[in-house]
PDB file of C-alpha atoms in Angstrom:
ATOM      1  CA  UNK A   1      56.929  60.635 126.059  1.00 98.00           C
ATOM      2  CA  UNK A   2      56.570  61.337 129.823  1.00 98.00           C
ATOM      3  CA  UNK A   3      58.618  62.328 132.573  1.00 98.00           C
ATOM      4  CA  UNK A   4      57.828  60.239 135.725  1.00 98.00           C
ATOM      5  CA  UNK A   5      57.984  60.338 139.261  1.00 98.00           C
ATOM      6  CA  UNK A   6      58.293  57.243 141.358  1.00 98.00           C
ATOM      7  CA  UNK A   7      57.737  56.505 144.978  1.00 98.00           C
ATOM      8  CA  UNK A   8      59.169  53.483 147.067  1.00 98.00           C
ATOM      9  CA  UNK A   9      56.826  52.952 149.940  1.00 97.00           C
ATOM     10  CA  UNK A  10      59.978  50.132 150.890  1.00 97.00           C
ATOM     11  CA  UNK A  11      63.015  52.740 151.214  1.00 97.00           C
ATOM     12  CA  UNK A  12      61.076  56.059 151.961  1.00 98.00           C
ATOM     13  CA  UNK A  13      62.838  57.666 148.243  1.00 97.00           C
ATOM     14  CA  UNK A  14      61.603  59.035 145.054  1.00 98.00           C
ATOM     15  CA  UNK A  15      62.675  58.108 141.512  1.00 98.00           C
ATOM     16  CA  UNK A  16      62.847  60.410 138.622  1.00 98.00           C
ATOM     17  CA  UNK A  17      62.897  59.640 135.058  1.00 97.00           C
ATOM     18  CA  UNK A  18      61.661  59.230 131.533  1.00 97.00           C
ATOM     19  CA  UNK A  19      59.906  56.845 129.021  1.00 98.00           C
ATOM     20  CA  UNK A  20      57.455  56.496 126.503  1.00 97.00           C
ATOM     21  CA  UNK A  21      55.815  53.584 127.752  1.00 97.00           C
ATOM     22  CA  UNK A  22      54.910  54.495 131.296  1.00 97.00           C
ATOM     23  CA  UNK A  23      53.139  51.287 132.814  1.00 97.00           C
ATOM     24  CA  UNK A  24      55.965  48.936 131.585  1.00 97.00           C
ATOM     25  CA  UNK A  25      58.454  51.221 132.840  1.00 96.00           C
ATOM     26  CA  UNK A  26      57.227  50.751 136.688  1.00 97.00           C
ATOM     27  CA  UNK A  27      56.553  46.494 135.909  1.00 97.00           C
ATOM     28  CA  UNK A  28      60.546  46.858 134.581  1.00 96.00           C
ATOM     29  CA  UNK A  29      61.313  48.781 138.234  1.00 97.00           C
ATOM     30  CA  UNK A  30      59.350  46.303 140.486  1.00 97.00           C
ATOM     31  CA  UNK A  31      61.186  43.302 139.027  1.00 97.00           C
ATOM     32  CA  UNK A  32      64.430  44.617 140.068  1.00 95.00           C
ATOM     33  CA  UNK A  33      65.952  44.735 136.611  1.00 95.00           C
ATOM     34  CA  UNK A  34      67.105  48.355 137.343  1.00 92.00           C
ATOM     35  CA  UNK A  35      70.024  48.766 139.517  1.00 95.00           C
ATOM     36  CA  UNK A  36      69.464  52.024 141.054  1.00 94.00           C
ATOM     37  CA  UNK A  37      65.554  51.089 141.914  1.00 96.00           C
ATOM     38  CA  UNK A  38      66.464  47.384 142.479  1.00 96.00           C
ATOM     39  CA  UNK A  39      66.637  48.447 146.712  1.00 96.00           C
ATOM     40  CA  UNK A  40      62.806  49.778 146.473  1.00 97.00           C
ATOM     41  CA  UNK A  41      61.304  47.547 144.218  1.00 97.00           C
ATOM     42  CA  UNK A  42      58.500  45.738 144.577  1.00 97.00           C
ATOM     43  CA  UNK A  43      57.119  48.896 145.615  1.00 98.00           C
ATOM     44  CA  UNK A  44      57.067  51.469 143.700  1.00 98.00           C
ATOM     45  CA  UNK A  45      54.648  53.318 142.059  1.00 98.00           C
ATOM     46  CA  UNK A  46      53.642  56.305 139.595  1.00 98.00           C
ATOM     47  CA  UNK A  47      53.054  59.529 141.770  1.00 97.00           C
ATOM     48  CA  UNK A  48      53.638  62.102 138.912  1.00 97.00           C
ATOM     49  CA  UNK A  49      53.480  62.076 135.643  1.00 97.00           C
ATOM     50  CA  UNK A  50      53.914  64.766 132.959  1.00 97.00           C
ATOM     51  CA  UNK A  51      53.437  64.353 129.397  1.00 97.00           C
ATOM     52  CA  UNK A  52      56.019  66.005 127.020  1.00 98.00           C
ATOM     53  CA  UNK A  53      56.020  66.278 123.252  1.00 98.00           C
ATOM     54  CA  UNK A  54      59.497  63.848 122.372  1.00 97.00           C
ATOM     55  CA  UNK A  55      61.953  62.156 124.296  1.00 98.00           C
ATOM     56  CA  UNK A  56      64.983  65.374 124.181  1.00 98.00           C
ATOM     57  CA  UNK A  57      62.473  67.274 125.947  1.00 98.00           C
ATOM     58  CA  UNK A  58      61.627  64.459 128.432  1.00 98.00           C
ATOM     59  CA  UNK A  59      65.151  64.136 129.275  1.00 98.00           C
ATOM     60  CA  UNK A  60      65.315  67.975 129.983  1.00 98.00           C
ATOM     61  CA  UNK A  61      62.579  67.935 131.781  1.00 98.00           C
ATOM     62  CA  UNK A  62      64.018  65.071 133.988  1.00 97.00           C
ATOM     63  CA  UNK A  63      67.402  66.739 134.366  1.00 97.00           C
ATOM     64  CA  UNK A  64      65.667  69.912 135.430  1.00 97.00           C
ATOM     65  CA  UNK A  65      63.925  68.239 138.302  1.00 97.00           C
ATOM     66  CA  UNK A  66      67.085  66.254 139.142  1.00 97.00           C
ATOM     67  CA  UNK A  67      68.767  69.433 139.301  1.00 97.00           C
ATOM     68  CA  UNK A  68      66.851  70.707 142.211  1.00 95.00           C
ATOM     69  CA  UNK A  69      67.943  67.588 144.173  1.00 93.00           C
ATOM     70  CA  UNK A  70      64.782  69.054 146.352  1.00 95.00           C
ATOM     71  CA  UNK A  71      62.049  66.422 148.165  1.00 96.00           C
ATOM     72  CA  UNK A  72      60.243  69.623 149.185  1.00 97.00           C
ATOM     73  CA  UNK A  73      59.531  70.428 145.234  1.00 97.00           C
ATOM     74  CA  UNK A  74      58.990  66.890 144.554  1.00 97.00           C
ATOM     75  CA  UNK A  75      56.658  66.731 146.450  1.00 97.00           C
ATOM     76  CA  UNK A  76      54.906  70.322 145.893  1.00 96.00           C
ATOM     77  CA  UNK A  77      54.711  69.037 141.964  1.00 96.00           C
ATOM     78  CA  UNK A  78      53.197  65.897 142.719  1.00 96.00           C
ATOM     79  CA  UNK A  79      50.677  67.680 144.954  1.00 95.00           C
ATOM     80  CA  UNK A  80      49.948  70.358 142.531  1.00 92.00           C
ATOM     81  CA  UNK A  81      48.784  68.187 139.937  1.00 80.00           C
ATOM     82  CA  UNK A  82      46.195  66.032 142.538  1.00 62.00           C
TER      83      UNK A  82
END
């Protein structure tokens, strides 16, 4: 599994989540088949992306960088892993 971080270059806003198939995750996001990425879409892409050993720690992971609700440390983990 992986926790992912994606970027709209179209509304300026990052996306946080989880799956275990990473590429088709983003395709599924750019066709607008996700309502709360359908506004960015078809423009987003994979800036971070951190893999985890199952899918209860992906979705802890996630929640912990949710929890933050911080751009500034969104963007100081995507920069720390360039």
């Amino acid at each position: 599994y992986f926790v992912n971080i994606l970027f709209s270059t179209k509304t300026n806003k990052y996306y946080i989540g989880s799956t275990d198939s990473p590429e088709a995750r983003l395709k599924h996001h750019n066709a607008g088949a996700t309502p709360s990425t359908k506004s960015g879409a078809p423009f987003w892409e994979i800036k971070y992306l951190e893999k985890v050993a199952d899918r209860s720690i992906a979705l802890k992971r996630e929640r912990d960088i949710k929890k933050k609700k911080s751009r500034k440390y969104i963007e100081w983990l995507i920069s720390s892993t360039s």
